[in-house]
mmCIF file of C-alpha atoms in Angstrom:
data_model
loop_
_atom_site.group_PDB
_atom_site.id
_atom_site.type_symbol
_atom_site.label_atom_id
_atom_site.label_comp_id
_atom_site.label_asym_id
_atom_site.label_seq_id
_atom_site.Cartn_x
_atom_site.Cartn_y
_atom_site.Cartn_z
ATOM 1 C CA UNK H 110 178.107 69.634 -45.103
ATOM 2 C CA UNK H 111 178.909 72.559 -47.345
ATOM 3 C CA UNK H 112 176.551 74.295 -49.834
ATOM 4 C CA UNK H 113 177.923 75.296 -52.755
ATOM 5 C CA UNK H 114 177.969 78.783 -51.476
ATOM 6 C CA UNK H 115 180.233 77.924 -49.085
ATOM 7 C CA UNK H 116 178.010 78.086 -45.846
ATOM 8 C CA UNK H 117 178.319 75.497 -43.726
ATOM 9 C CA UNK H 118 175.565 74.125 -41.126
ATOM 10 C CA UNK H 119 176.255 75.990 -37.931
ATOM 11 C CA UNK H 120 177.185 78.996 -39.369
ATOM 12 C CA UNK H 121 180.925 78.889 -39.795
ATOM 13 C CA UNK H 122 181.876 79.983 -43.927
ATOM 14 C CA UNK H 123 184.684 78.116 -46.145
ATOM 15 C CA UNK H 124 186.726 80.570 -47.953
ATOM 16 C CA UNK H 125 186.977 79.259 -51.297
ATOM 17 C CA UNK H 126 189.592 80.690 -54.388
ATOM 18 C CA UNK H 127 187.979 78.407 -57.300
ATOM 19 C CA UNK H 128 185.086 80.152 -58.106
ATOM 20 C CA UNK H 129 183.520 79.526 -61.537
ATOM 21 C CA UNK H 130 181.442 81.950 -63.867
ATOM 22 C CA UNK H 131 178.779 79.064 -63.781
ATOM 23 C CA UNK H 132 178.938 79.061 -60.201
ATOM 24 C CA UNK H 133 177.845 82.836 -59.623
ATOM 25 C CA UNK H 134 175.624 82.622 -62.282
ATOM 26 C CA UNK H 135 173.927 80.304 -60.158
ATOM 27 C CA UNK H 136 173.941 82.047 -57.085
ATOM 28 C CA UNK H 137 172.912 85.411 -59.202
ATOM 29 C CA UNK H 138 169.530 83.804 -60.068
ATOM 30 C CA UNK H 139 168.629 82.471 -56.899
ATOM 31 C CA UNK H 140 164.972 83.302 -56.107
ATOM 32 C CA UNK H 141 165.849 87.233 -54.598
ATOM 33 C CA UNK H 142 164.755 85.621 -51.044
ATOM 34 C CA UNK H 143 167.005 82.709 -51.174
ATOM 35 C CA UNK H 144 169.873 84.637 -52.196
ATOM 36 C CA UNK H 145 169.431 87.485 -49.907
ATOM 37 C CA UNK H 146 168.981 84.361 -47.157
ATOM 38 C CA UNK H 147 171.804 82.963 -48.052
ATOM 39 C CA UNK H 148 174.477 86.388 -48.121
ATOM 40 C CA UNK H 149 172.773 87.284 -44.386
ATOM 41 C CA UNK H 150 173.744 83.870 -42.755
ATOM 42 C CA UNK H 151 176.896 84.115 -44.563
ATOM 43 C CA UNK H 152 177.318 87.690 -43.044
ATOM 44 C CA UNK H 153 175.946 86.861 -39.652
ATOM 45 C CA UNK H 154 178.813 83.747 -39.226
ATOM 46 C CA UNK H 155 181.883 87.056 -40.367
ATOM 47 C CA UNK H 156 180.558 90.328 -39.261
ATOM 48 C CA UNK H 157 178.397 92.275 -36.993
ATOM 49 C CA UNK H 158 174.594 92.638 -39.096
ATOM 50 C CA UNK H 159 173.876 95.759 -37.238
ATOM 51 C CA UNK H 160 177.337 97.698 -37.826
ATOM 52 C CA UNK H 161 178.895 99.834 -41.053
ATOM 53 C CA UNK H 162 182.403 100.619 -41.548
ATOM 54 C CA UNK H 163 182.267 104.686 -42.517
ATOM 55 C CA UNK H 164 185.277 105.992 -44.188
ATOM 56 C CA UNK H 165 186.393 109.139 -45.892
ATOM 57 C CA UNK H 166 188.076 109.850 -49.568
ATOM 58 C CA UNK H 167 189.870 112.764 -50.230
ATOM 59 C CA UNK H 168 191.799 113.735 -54.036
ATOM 60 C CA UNK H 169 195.052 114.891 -52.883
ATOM 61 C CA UNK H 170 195.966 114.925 -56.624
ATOM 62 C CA UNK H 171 193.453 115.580 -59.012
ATOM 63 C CA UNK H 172 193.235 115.299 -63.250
ATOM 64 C CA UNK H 173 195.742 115.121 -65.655
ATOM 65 C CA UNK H 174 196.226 111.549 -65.674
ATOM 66 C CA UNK H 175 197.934 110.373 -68.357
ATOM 67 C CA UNK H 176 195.464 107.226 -68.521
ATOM 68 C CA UNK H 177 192.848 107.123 -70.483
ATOM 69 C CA UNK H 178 189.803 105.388 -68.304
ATOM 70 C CA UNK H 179 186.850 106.104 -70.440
ATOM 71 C CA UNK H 180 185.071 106.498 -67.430
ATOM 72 C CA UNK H 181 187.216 108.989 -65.015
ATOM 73 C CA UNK H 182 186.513 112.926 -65.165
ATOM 74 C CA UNK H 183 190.571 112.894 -64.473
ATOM 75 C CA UNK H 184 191.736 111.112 -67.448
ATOM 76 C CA UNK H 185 193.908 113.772 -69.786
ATOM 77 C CA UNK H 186 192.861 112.282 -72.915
ATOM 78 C CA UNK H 187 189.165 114.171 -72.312
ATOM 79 C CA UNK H 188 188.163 117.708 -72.091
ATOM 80 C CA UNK H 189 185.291 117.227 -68.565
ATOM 81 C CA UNK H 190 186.348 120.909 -67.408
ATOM 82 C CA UNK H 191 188.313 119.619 -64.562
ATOM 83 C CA UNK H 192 191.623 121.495 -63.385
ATOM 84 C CA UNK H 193 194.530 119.857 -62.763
ATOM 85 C CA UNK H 194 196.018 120.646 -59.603
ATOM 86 C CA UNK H 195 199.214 119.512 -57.219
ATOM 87 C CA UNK H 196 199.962 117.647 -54.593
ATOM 88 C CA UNK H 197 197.993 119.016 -52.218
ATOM 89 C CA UNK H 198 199.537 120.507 -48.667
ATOM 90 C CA UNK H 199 200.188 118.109 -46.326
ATOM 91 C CA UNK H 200 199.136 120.390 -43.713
ATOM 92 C CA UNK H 201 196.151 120.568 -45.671
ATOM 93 C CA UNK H 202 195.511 117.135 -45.689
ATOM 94 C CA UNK H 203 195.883 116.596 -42.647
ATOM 95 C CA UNK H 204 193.149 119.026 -41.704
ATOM 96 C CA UNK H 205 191.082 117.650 -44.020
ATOM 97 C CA UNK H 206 191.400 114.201 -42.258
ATOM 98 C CA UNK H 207 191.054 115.857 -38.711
ATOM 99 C CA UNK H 208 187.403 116.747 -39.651
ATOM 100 C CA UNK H 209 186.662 113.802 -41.672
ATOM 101 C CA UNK H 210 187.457 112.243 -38.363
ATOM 102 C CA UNK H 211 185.132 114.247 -36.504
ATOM 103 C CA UNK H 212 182.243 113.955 -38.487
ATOM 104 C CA UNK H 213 182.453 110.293 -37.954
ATOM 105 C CA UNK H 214 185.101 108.227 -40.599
ATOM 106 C CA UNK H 215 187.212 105.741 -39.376
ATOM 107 C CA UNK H 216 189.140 105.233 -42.660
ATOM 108 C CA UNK H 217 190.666 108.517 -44.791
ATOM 109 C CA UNK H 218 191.629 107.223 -47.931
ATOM 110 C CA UNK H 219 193.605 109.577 -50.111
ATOM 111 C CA UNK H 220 194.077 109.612 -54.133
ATOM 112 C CA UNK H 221 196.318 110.916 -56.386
ATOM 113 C CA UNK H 222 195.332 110.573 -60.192
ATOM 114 C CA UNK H 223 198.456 109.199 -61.382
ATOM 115 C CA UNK H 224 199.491 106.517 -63.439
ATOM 116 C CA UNK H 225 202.349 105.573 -61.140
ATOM 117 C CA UNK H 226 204.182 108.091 -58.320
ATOM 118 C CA UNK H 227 207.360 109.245 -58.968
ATOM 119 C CA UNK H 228 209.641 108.773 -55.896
ATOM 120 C CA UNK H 229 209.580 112.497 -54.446
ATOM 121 C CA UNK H 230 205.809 112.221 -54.397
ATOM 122 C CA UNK H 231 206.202 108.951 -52.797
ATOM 123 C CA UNK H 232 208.525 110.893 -49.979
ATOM 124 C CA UNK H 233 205.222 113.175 -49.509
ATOM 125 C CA UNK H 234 202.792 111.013 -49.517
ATOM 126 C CA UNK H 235 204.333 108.591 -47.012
ATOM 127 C CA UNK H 236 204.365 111.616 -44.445
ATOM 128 C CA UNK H 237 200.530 112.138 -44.959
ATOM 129 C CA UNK H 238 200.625 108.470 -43.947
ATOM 130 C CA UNK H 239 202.307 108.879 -41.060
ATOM 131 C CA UNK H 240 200.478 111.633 -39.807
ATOM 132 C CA UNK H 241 196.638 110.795 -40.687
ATOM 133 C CA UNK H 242 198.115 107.239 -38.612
ATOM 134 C CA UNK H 243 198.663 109.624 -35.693
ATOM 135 C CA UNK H 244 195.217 110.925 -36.121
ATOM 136 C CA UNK H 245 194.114 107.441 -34.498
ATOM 137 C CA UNK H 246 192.543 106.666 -38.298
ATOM 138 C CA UNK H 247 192.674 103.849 -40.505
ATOM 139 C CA UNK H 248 194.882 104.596 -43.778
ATOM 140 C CA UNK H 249 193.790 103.905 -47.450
ATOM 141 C CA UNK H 250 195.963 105.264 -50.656
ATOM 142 C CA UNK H 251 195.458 105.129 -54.448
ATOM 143 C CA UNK H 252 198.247 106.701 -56.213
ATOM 144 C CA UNK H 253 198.036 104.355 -59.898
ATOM 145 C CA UNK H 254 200.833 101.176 -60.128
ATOM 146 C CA UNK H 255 203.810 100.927 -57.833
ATOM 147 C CA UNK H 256 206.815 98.867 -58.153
ATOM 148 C CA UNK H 257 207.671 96.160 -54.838
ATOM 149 C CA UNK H 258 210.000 98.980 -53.411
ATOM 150 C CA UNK H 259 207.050 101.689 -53.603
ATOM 151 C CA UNK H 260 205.043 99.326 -51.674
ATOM 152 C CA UNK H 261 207.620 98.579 -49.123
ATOM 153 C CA UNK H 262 208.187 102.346 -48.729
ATOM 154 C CA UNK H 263 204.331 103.016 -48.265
ATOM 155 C CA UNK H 264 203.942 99.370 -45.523
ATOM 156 C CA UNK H 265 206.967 101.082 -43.593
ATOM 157 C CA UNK H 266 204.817 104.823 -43.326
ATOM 158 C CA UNK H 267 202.031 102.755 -41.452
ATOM 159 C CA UNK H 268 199.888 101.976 -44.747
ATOM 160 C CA UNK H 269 196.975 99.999 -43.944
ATOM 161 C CA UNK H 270 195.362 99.647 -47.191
ATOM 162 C CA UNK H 271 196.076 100.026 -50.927
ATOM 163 C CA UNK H 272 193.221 100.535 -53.489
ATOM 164 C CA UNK H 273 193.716 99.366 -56.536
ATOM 165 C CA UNK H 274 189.885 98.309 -58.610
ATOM 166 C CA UNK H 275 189.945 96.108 -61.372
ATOM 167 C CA UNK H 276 187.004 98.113 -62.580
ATOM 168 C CA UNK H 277 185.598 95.486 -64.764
ATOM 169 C CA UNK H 278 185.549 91.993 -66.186
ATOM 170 C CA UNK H 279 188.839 90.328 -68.060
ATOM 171 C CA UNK H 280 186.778 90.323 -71.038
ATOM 172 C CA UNK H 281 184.971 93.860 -70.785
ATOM 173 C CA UNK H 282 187.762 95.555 -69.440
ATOM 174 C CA UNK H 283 189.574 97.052 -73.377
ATOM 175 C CA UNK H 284 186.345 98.336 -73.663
ATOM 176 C CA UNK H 285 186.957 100.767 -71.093
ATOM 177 C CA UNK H 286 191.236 101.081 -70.873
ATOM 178 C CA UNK H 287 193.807 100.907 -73.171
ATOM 179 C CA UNK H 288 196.564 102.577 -71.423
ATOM 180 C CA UNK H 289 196.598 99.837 -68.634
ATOM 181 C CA UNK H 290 196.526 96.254 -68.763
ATOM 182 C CA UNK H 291 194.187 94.248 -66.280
ATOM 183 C CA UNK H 292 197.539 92.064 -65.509
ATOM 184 C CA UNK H 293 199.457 95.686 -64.970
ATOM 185 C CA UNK H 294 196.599 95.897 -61.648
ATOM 186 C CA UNK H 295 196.802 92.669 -60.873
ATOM 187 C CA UNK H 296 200.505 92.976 -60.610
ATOM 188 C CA UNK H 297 200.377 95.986 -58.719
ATOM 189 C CA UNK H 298 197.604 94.320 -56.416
ATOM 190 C CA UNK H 299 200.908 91.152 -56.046
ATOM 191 C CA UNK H 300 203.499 94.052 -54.864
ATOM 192 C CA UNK H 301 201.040 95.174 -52.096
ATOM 193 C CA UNK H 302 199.740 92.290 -50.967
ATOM 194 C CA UNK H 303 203.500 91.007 -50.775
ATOM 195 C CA UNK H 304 204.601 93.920 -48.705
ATOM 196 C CA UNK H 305 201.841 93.158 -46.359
ATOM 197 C CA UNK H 306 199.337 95.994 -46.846
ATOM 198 C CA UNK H 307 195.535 94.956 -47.151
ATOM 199 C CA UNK H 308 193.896 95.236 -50.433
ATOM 200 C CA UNK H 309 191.152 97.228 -51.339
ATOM 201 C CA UNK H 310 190.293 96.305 -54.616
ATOM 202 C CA UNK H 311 186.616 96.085 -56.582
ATOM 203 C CA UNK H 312 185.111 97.624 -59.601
ATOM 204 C CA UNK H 313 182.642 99.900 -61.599
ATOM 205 C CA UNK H 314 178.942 98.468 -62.330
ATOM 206 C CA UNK H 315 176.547 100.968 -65.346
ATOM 207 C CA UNK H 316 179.540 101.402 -67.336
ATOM 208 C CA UNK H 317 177.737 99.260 -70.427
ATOM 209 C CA UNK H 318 178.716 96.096 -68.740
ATOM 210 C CA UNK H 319 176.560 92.824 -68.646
ATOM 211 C CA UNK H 320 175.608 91.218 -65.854
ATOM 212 C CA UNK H 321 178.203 88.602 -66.512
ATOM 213 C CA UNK H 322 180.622 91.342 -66.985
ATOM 214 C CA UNK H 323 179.914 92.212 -63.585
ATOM 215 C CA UNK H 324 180.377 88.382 -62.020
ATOM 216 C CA UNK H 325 183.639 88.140 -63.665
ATOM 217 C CA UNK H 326 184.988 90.853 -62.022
ATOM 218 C CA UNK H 327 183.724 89.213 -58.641
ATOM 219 C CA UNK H 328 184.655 85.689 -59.827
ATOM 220 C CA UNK H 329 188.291 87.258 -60.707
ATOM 221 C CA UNK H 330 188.416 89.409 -57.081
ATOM 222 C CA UNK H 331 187.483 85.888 -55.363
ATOM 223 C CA UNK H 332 189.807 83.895 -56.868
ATOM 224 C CA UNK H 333 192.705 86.045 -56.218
ATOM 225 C CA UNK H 334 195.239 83.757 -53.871
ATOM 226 C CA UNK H 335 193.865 86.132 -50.609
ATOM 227 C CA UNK H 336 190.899 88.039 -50.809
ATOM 228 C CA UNK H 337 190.738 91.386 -50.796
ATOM 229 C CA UNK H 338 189.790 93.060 -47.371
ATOM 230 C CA UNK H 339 187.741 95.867 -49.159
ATOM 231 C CA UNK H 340 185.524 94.806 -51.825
ATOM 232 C CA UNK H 341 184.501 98.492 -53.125
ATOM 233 C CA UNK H 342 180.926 98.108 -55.483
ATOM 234 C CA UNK H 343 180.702 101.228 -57.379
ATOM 235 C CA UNK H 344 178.096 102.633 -59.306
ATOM 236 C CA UNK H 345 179.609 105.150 -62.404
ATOM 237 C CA UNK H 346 179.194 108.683 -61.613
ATOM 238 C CA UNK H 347 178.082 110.295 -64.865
ATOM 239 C CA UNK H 348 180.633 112.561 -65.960
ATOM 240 C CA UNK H 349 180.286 114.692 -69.183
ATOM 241 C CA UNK H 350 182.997 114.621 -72.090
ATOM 242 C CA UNK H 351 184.176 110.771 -71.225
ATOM 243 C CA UNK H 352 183.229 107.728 -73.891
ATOM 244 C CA UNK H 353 181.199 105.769 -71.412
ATOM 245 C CA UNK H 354 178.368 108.141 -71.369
ATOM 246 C CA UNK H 355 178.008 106.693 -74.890
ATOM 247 C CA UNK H 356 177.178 103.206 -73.706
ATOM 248 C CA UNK H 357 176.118 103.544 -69.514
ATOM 249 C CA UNK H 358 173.085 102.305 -68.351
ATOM 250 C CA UNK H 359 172.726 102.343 -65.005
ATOM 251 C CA UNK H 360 171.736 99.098 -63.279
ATOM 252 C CA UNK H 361 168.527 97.811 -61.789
ATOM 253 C CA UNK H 362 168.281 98.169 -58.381
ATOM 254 C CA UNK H 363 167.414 94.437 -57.623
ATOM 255 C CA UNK H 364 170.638 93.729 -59.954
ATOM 256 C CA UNK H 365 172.735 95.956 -57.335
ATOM 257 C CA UNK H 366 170.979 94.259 -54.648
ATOM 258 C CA UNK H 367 171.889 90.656 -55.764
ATOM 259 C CA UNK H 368 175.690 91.419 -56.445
ATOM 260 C CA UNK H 369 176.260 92.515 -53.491
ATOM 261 C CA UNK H 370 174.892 89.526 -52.419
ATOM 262 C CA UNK H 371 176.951 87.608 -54.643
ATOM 263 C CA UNK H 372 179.926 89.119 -53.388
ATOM 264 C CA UNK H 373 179.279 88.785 -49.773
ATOM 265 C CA UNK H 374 178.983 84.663 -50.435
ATOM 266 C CA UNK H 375 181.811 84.909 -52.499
ATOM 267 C CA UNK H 376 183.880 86.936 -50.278
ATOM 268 C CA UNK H 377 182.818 86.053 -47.122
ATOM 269 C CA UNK H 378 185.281 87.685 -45.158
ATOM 270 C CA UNK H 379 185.733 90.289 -46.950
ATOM 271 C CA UNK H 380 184.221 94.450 -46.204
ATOM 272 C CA UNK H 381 181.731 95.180 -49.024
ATOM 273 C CA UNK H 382 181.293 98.140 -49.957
ATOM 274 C CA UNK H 383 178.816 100.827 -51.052
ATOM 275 C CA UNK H 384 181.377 103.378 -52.710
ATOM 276 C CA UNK H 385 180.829 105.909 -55.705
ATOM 277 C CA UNK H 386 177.159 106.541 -57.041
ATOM 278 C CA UNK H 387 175.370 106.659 -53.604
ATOM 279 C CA UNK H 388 173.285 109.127 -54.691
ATOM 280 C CA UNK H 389 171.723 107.520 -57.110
ATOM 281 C CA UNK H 390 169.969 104.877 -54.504
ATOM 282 C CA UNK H 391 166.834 105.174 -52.255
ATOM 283 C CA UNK H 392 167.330 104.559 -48.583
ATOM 284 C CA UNK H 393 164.997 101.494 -49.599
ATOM 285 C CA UNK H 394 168.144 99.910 -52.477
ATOM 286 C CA UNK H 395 170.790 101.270 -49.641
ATOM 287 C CA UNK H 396 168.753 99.086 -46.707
ATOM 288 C CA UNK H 397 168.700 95.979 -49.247
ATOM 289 C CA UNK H 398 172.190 96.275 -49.966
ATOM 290 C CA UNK H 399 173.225 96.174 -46.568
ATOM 291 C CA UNK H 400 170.715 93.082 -45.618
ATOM 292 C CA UNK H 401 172.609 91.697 -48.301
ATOM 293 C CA UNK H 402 176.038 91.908 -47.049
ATOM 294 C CA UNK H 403 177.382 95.281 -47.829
ATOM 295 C CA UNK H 404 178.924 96.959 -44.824
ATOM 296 C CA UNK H 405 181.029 99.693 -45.656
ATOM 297 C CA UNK H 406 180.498 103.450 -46.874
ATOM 298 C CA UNK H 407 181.644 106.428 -47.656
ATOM 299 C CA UNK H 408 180.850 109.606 -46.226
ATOM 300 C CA UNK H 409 180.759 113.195 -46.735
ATOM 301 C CA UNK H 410 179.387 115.470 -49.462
ATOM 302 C CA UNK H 411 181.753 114.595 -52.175
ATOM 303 C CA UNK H 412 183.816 111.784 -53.593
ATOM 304 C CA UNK H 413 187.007 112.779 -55.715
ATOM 305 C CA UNK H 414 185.690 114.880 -58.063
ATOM 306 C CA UNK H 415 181.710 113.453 -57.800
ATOM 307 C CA UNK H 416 178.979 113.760 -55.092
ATOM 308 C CA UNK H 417 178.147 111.811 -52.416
ATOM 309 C CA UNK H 418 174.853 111.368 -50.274
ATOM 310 C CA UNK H 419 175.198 113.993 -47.103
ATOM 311 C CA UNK H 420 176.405 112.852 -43.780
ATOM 312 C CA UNK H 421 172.829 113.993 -42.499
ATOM 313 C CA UNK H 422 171.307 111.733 -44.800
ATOM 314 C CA UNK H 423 173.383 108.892 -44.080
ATOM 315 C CA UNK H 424 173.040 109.111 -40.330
ATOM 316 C CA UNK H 425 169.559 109.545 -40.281
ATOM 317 C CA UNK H 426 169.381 105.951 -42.843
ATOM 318 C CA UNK H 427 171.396 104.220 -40.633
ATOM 319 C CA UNK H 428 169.588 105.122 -37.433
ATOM 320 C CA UNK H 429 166.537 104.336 -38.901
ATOM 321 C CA UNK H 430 167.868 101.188 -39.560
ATOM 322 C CA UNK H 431 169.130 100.266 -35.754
ATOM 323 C CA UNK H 432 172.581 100.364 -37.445
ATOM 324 C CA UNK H 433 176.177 101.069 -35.781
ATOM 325 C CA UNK H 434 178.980 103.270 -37.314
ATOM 326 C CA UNK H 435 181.506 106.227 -36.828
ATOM 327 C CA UNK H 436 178.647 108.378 -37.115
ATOM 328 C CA UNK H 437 176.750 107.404 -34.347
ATOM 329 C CA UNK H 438 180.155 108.437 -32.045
ATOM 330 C CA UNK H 439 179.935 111.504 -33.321
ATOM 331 C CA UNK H 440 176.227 112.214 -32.674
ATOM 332 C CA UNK H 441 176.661 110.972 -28.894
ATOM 333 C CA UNK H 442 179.573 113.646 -28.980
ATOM 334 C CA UNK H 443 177.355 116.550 -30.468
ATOM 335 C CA UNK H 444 174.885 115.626 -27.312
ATOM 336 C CA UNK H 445 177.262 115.323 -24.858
ATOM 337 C CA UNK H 446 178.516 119.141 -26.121
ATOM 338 C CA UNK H 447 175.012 120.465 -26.093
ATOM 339 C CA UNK H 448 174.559 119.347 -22.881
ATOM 340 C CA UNK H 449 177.271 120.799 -21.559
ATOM 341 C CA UNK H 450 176.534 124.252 -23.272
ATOM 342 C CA UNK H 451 172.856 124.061 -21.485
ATOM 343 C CA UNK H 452 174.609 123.435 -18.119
ATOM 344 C CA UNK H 453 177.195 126.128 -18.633
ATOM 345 C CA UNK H 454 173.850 128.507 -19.764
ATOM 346 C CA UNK H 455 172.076 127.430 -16.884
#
């Protein structure tokens, strides 16, 4: 027997691609117990309950994009004070991942604010690839749209994932780009997944959205033909000098709490999650979230151009919480190297 969330008795999940609006409107206004109930045993039969996925982001390329997001402190089109810079070292980057490493990530994911690479930065960015690979890392890039060949190019450097977000529903999403279409991502998103990279791919909640803005993105993520690995739930960053601080409100916490949920039944085998606008939630919304289903975050103090909860912070959360990730390694490595400095001192 299989509920119409896809659970079936015994805990084993049906991955479903015909999702309706109706559907997840349903699930969305669940009592919050029978929802939360529901994403848990869904999570339980797909993933550890008691283990996060930690990954790092770095901007290897920051501002001047020639898009014109109306919510990204990069976009050209608004003065937010931000520099533009270059490609960034590769030596440099690869330092950067070396400590990211160290202080616990398992993923680096590296962006360039681009609309779409032009081949020579393609050449370098394929090398950071390589080498963050050798690192013993997981590898994530977001460099705008690529054409089939890019993506081939990128799958042949050792690429593990590509990000790509929809950011929003179909039918919210010219409220917040013009220089894009949604079917541009979406054919970007049919390049990578054709070259055989995983797809990272999810969206922006606060931006002025509805809440059935913000099921249509999910309903359009889950019935993609393959889900995408990394389902990345962002909350917008406020960022002076871009349109959206005309109309962002930023969600609920209980609202945050039940998409995730939604997503996790929705995308059952799918990683969810908790990406930009961390520091906006209590440890109480972040412990929710993950009872819900959400088992992925990023760490360190800042996230492109925005900040993120510390790593001290995080680590003490998810101990408190009796829950694995990168950063307990590293904390049984700090112990082990104070121990050794008492021995040596003794």
């Amino acid at each position: 027997m299989i509920d119409n969330d896809g659970a079936k008795q015994g805990g084993s999940v049906s991955v479903r691609n015909d999702w309706s609006r109706a559907e997840a409107e349903r699930l969305y206004d669940l009592p919050f117990s029978d929802l939360v109930f529901r994403a848990q045993t869904v999570h339980r039969a797909n993933f550890d309950p008691n283990r996060v996925e930690t990954a790092s982001l770095l901007s290897i390329k920051t501002g001047g994009c020639p898009e014109d997001c109306g919510y990204c402190s990069q976009s050209a089109h608004y003065d937010t004070g931000l520099k533009a810079t270059r490609l960034m070292d590769q030596a440099d980057v690869i330092a950067t991942a070396r400590r990211a490493r160290d202080a616990g990530a398992e993923r680096f994911c590296m962006a360039a604010a681009w609309r779409n690479p032009k081949d020579r930065d393609l050449d370098q960015v394929c090398e950071m690839v390589s080498a963050v690979k050798g690192l013993g890392m997981e590898t994530c890039v977001t460099l705008g749209m690529l054409t089939p060949a890019q993506a081939g190019r990128l799958r042949d450097a050792g690429l593990d994932f590509y990000n790509h977000n929809v950011d929003t529903s179909p039918e919210y999403y010219d409220q917040i780009i013009t220089t894009r279409t949604l079917q541009d991502r979406i054919d970007t998103l049919s390049h990578v997944r054709e070259a055989g990279i995983k797809v990272c791919c999810g969206g922006i909640i606060g931006m002025g959205e509805q809440v059935t803005d913000r099921l249509g993105m999910l309903v359009l993520l889950a019935n993609m033909p393959v889900h995408p690995e990394s389902v990345p739930i962002n909350l917008w960053n406020r960022v002076e000098g871009v349109p959206v601080n005309e109309t962002a409100k930023r969600p609920d916490p209980i609202a945050v709490a039940r998409l995730v949920a939604v997503a996790r039944i929705m995308m059952p085998q799918s990683v969810v999650r908790l990406s930009a606008g961390r520091q906006y939630m209590t440890d109480e919304l972040q412990a929710l979230c993950f009872l819900a289903g959400a088992n992925s975050i990023f760490i360190g103090d800042v996230l492109l151009t925005t900040r993120n909860p510390q790593r001290d912070r995080d680590a003490n959360l998810l101990d408190r919480l009796g829950i694995k990730s990168g950063l307990e390694r590293t904390e049984r490595n700090d112990a082990v190297s104070g121990s050794e400095i008492v021995a040596r001192a003794g």
